[in-house]
Tab-separated table of C-alpha atoms and ligand atoms in Angstrom:
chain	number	residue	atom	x	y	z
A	30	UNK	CA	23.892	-4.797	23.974
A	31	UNK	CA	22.078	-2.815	21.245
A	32	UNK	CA	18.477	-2.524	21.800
A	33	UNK	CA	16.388	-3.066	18.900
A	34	UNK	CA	12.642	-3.113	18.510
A	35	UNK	CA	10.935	-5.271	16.204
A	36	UNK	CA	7.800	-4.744	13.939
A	37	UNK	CA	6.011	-7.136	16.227
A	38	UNK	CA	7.350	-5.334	19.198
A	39	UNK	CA	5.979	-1.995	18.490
A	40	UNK	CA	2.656	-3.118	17.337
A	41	UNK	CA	2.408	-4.227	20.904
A	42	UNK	CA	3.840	-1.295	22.369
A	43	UNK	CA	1.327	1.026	20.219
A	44	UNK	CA	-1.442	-1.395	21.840
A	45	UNK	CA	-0.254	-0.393	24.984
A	46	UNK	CA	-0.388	2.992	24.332
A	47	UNK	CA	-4.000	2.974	22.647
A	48	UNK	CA	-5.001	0.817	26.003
A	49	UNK	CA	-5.110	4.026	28.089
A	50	UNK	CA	-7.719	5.247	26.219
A	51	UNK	CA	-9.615	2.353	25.002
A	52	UNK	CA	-8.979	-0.056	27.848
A	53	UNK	CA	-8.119	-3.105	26.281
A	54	UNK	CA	-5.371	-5.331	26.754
A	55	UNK	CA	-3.602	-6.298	23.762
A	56	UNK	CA	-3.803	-10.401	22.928
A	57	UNK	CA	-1.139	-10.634	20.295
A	58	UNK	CA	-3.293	-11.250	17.856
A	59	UNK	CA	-2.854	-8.022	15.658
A	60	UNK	CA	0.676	-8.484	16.207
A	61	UNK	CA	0.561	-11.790	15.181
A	62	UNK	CA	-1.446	-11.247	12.490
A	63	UNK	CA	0.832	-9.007	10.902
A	64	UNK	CA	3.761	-11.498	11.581
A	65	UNK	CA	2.225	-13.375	8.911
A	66	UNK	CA	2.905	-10.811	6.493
A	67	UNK	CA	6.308	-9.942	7.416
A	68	UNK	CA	7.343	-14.116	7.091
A	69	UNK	CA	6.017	-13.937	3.249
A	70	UNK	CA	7.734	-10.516	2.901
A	71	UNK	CA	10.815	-12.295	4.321
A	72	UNK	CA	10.082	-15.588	2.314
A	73	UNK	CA	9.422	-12.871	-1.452
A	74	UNK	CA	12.798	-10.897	-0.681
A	75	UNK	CA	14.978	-14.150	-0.570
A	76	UNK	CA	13.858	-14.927	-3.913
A	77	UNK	CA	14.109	-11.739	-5.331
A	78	UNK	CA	17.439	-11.458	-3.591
A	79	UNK	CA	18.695	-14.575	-5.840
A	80	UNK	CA	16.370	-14.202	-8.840
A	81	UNK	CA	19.101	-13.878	-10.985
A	82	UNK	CA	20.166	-17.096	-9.983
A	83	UNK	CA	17.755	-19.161	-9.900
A	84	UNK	CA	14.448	-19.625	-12.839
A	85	UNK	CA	12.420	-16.693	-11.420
A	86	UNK	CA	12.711	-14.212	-13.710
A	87	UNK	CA	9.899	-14.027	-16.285
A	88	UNK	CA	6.481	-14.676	-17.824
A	89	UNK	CA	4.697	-17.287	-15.576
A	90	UNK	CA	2.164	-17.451	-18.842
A	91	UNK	CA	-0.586	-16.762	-17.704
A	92	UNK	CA	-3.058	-13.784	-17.657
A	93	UNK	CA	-4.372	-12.484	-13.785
A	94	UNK	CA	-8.044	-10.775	-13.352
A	95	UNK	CA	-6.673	-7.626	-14.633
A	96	UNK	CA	-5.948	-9.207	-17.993
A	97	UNK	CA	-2.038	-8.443	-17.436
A	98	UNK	CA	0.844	-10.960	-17.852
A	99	UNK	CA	1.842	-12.772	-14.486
A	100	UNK	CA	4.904	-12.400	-13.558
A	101	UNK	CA	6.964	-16.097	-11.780
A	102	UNK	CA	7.587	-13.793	-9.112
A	103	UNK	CA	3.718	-11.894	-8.427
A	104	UNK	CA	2.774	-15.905	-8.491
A	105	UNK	CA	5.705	-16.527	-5.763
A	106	UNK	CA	4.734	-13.723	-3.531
A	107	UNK	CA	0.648	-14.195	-3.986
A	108	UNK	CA	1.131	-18.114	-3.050
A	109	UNK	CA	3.793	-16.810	0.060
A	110	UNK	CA	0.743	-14.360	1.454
A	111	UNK	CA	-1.862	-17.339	0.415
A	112	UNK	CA	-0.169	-19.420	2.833
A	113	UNK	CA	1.297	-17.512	6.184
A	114	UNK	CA	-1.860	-15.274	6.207
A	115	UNK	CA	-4.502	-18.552	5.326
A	116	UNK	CA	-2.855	-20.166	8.831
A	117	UNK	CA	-3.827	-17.386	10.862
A	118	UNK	CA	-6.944	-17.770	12.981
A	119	UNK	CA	-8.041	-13.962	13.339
A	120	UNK	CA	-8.047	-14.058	9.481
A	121	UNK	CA	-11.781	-13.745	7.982
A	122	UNK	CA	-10.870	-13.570	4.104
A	123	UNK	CA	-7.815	-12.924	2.154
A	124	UNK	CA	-8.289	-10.442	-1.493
A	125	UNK	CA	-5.047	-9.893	-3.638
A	126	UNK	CA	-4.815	-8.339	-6.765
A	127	UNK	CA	-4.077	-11.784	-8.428
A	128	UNK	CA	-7.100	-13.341	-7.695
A	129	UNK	CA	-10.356	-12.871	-9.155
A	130	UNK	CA	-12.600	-13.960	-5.854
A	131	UNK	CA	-11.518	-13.256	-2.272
A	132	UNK	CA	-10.077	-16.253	-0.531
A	133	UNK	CA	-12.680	-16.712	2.912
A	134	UNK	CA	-11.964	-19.206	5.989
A	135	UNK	CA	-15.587	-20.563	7.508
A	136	UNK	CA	-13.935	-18.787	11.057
A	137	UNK	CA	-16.405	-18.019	13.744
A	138	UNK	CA	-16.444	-14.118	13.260
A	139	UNK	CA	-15.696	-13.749	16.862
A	140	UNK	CA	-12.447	-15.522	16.080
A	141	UNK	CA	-12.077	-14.420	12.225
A	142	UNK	CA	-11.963	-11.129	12.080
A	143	UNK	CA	-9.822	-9.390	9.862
A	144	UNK	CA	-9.652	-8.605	6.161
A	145	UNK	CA	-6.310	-8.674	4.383
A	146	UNK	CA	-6.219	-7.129	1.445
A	147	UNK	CA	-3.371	-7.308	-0.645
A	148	UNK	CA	-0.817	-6.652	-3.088
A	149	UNK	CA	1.273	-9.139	-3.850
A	150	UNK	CA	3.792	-7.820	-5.801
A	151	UNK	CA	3.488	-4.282	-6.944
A	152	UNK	CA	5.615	-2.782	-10.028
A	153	UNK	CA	6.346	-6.558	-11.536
A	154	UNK	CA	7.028	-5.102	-14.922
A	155	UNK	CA	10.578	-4.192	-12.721
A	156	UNK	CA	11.574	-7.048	-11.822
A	157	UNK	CA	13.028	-8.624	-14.829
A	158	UNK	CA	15.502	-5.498	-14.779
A	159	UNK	CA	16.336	-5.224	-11.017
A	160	UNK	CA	14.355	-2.320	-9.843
A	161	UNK	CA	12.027	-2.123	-6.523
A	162	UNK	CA	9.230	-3.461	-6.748
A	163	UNK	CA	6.716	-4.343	-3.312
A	164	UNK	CA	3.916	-5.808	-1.403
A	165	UNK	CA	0.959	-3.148	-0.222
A	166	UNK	CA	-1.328	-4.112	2.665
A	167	UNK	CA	-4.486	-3.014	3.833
A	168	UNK	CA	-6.289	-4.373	6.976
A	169	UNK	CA	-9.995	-3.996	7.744
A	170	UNK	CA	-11.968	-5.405	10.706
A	171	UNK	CA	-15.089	-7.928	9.388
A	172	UNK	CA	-18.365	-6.352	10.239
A	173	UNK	CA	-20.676	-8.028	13.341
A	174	UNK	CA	-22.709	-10.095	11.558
A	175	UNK	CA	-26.158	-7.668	12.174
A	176	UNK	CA	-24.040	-5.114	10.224
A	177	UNK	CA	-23.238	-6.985	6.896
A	178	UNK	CA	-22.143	-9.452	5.178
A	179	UNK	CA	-18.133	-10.655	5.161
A	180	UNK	CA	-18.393	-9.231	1.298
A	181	UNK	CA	-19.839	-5.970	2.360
A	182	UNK	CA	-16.833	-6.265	5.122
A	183	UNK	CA	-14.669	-6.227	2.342
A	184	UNK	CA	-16.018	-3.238	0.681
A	185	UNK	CA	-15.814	-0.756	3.363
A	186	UNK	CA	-14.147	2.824	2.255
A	187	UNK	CA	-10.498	3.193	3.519
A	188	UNK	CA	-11.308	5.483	6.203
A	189	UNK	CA	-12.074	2.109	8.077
A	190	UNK	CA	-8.773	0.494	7.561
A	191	UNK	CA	-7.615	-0.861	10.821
A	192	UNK	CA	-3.524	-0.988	9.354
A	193	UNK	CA	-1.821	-0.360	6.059
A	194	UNK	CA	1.734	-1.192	5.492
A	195	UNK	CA	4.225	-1.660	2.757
A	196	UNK	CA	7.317	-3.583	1.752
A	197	UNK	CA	9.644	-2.179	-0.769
A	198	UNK	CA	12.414	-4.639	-1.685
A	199	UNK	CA	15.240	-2.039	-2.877
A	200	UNK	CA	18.739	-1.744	-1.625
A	201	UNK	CA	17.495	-1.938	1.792
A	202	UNK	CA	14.043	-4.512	2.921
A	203	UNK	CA	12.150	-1.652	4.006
A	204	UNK	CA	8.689	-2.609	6.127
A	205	UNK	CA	6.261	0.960	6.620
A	206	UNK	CA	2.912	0.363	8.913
A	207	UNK	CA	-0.123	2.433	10.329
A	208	UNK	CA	-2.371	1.380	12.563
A	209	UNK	CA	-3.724	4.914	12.683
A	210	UNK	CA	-1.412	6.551	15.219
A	211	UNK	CA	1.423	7.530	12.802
A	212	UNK	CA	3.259	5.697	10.427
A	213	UNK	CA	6.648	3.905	11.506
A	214	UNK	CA	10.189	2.295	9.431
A	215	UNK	CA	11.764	-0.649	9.708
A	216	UNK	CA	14.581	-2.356	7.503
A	217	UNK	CA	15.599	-5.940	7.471
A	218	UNK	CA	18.294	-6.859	9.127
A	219	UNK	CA	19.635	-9.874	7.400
A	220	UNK	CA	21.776	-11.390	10.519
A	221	UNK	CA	18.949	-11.776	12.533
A	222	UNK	CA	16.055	-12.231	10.068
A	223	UNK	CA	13.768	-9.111	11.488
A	224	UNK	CA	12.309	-6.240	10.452
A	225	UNK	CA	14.058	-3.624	13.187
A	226	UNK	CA	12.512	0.011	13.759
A	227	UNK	CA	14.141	2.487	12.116
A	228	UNK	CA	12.407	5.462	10.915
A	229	UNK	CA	9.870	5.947	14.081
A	230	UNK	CA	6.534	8.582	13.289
A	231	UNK	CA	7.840	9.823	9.772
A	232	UNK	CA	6.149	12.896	8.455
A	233	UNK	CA	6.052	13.978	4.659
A	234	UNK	CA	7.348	16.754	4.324
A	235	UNK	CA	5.186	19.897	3.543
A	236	UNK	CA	6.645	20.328	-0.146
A	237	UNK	CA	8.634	18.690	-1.939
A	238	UNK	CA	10.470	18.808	-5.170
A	239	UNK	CA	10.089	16.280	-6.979
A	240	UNK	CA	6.916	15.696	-9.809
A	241	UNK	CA	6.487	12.184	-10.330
A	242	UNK	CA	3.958	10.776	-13.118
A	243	UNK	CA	3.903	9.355	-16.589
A	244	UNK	CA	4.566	11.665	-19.202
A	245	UNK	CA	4.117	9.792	-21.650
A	246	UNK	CA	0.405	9.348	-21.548
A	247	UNK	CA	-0.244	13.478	-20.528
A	248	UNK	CA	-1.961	13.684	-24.225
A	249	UNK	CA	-4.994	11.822	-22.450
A	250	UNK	CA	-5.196	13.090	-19.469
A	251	UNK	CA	-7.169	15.784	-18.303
A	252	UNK	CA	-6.184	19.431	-19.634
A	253	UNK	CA	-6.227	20.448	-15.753
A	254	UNK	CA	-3.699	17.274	-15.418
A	255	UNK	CA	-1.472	19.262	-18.123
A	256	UNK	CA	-1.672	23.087	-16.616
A	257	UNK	CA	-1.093	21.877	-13.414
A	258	UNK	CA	2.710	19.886	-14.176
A	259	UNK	CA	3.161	23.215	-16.682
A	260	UNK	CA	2.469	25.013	-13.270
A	261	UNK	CA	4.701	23.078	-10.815
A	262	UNK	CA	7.482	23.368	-13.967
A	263	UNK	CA	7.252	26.749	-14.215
A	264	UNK	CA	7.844	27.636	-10.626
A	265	UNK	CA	4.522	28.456	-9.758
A	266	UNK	CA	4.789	26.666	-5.628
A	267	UNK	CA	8.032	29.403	-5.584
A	268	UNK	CA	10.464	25.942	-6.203
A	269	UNK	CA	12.107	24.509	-9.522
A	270	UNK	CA	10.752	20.710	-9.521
A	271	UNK	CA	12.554	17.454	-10.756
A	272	UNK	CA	11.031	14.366	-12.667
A	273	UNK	CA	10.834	11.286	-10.973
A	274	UNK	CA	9.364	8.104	-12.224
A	275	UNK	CA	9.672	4.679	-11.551
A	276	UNK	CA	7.039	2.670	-12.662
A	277	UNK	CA	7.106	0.780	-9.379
A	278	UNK	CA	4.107	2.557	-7.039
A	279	UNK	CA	5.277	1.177	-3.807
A	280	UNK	CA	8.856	2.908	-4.760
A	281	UNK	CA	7.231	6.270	-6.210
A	282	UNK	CA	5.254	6.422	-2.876
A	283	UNK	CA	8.665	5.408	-0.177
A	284	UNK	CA	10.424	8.352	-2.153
A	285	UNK	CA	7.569	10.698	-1.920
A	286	UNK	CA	6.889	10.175	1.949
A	287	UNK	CA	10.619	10.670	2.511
A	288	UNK	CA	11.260	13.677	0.163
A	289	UNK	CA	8.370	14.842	-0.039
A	290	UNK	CA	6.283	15.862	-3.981
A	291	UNK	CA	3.521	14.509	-5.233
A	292	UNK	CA	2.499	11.405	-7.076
A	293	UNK	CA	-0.149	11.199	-9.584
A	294	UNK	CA	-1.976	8.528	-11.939
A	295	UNK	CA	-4.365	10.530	-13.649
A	296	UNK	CA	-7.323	9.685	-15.892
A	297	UNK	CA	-6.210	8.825	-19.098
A	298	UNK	CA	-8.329	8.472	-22.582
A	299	UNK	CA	-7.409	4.601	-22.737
A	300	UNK	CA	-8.235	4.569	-18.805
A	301	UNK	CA	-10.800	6.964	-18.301
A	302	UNK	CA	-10.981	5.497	-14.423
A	303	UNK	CA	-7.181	5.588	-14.008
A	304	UNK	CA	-4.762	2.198	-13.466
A	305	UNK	CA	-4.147	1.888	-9.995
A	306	UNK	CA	-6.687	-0.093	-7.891
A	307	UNK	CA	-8.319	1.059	-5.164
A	308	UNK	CA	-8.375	-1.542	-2.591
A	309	UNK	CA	-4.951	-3.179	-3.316
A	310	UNK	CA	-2.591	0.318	-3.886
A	311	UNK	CA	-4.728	3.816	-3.286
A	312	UNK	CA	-6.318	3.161	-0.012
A	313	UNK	CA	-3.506	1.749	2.070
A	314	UNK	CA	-0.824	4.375	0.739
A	315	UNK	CA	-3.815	6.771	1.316
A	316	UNK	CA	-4.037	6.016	4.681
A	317	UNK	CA	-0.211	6.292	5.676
A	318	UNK	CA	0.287	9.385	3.422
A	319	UNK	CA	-2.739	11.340	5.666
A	320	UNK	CA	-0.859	9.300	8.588
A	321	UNK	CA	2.331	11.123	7.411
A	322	UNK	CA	0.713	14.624	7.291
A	323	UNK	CA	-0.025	14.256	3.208
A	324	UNK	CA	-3.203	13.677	0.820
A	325	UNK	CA	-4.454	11.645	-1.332
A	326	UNK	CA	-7.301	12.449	-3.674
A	327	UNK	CA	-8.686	11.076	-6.858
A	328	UNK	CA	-9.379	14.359	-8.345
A	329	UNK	CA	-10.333	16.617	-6.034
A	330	UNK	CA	-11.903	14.015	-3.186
A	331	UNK	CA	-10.328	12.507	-0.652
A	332	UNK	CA	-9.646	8.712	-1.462
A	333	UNK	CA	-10.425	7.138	1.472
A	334	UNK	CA	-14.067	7.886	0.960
A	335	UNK	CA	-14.824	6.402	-1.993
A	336	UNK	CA	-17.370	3.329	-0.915
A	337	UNK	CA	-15.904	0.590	-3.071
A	338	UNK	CA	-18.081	-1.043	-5.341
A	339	UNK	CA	-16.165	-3.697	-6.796
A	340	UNK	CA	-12.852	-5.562	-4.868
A	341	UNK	CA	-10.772	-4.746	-8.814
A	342	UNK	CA	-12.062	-1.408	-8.818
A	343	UNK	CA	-9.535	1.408	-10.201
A	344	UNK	CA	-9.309	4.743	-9.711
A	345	UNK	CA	-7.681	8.025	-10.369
A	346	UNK	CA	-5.394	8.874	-7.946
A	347	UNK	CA	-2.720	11.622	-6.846
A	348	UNK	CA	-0.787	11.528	-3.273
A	349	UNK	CA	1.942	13.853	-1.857
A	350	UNK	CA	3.129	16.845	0.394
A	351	UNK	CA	0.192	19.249	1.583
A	352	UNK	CA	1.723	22.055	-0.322
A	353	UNK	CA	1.513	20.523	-3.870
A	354	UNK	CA	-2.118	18.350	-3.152
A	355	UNK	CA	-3.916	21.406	-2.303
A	356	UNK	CA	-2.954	22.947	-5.731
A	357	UNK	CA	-3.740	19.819	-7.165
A	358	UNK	CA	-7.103	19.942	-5.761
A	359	UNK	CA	-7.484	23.743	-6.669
A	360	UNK	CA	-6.498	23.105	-10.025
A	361	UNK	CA	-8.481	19.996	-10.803
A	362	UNK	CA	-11.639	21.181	-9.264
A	363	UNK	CA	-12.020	24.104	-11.331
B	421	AHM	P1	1.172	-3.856	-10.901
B	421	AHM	O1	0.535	-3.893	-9.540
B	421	AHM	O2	0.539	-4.816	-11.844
B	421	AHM	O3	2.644	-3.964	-10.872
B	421	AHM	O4	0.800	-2.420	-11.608
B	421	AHM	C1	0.820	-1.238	-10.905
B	421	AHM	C2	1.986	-0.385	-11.347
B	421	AHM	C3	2.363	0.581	-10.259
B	421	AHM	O5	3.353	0.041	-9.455
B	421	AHM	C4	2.876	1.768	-11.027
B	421	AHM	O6	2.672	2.961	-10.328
B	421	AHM	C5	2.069	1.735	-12.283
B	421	AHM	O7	1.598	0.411	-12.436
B	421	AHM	C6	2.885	2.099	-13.484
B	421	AHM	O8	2.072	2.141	-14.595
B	421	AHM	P2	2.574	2.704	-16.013
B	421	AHM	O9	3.577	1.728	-16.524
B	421	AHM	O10	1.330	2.786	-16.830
B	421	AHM	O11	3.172	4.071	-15.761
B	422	MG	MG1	0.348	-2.901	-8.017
């Protein structure tokens, strides 16, 4: 018989592992945790897998927090995490992108204590025309109650992420976690309903060649933004570059991990504090890209130590292959 290992599996077995240092026996209850959010991932690809068939595609009509059109399917997949994350016990508070104010359960802290931050469905201008699109997770531990408040749990830097994931719902279901001790692949296999390891301690490559950003706003970025693409087009890492763009960040980031490159959302004039939010997208793809062996700045700094001031908070932010962020960093420092 094939042996397979599931997501849940090796979250345990990583437990394990991490128990000969810190002495403690794993409970289940990260790994159950995180079972909640591979049902909704499960319960999101099915209807995406027969949008076309059913009335999912679409306007919902209404506006979320970030003043943007909801899509049917971002309210499908925030209700999905809503509900198999809201019946787990360990969970403290729930914050998606959708929603304006954190969702909190009145959970002893002893028992309640994560933070899932999430979201729901990434790159939902996509979906109407069948490209990837995703759901981005972030975990944090709540803070003992002498140390802060469960909103001040909530706005801890990335650096204290306890597990970031990603789902990408392309060809293949792919699933990609950290819990801090590298980041790990699985796909969904259909015939048996689970996420099954496939891609065990990926590493980004050290450079890359592909450029991925959107051109079409590069009259508003930063003139450092512009020399440094003109660089990387000219030749100037020694390698002749490709453009890839998606639109989809959870898709622009899988490719980039795999293939190496770099990723960037600059500043632009209409969004002087970039697009992509901070709690939701750059700090959990921050975490697995330095997981990977990559970077992610906003600007020159590293991401995950910006101290959050606001759970909708945007920010700058460029992520890829050693070799291309520390020419980013040279070049937009100067
Ligand atoms: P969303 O979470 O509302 O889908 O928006 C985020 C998306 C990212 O997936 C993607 O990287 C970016 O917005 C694309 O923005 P633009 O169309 O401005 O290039
Ligand atoms: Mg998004």
């Amino acid at each position: 018989m094939p042996m397979i290992t599931t997501v849940q599996q090796h979250i345990l077995q990583q437990q394990r592992e991490q128990m000969k240092t810190t002495g403690r026996e794993p409970t289940g209850t990260f790994s159950w945790l995180l079972s909640g959010i591979t049902l909704a991932a499960k319960m999101v690809e099915a209807k995406i897998r027969s949008a076309g068939l059913s009335d999912i595609y679409g306007a919902f009509g209404a506006e979320n927090v970030q003043g943007e059109q909801q899509q049917k399917l971002d309210v499908y997949a925030n209700q999905a995490l809503l509900h198999c994350l809201g019946l787990r016990d360990s969970v403290a508070a729930l914050v998606s992108e959708e929603d304006e104010q954190p969702v909190t359960f009145n959970r002893d802290p002893e028992t309640g204590k994560y933070i899932i931050i999430f979201d729901p469905l990434d790159g939902s201008s996509n979906i109407d025309v069948n490209v990837n699109v995703g759901t981005i997770f972030s975990v944090l531990r709540r803070l003992p109650l002498e140390q802060g408040t469960l909103e001040q749990s909530i706005l801890q830097p990335g650096y204290e992420q306890v597990a970031a994931g990603y789902v990408v719902y392309g060809p293949s279901t792919v699933l990609v976690y950290t819990t801090g001790s590298g980041v790990h692949g699985f796909t969904l296999d259909h015939t048996i309903g689970a996420f099954v390891l496939s891609n065990e301690r990926m590493r980004m490559p050290e450079q890359g060649s592909y450029y991925s950003v959107n051109e079409a706003n590069a009259d508003g970025w930063p003139a450092a933004y512009r020399s440094y693409i003109d660089m990387l087009r000219a030749g100037g890492l020694g390698k002749t570059y490709s453009s890839r763009y998606i639109g989809s960040l959870v898709a622009d980031f899988h490719r980039t991990l795999l293939k190496g490159g770099v990723f960037l959302y600059p500043p632009t004039l209409q969004q002087p504090k970039g697009k992509l939010r901070l709690l939701y997208e750059a700090n959990p793809l921050a975490f697995i890209a330095e997981q990977a062996g990559g970077v992610a700045t906003y600007g020159a700094e590293r991401v995950l130590d910006i101290r959050p001031e606001v759970i909708h908070q945007r920010t700058p932010f460029c992520i890829g292959s050693r070799r291309e962020m520390e020419a980013l960093v040279q070049a937009v420092k100067l």
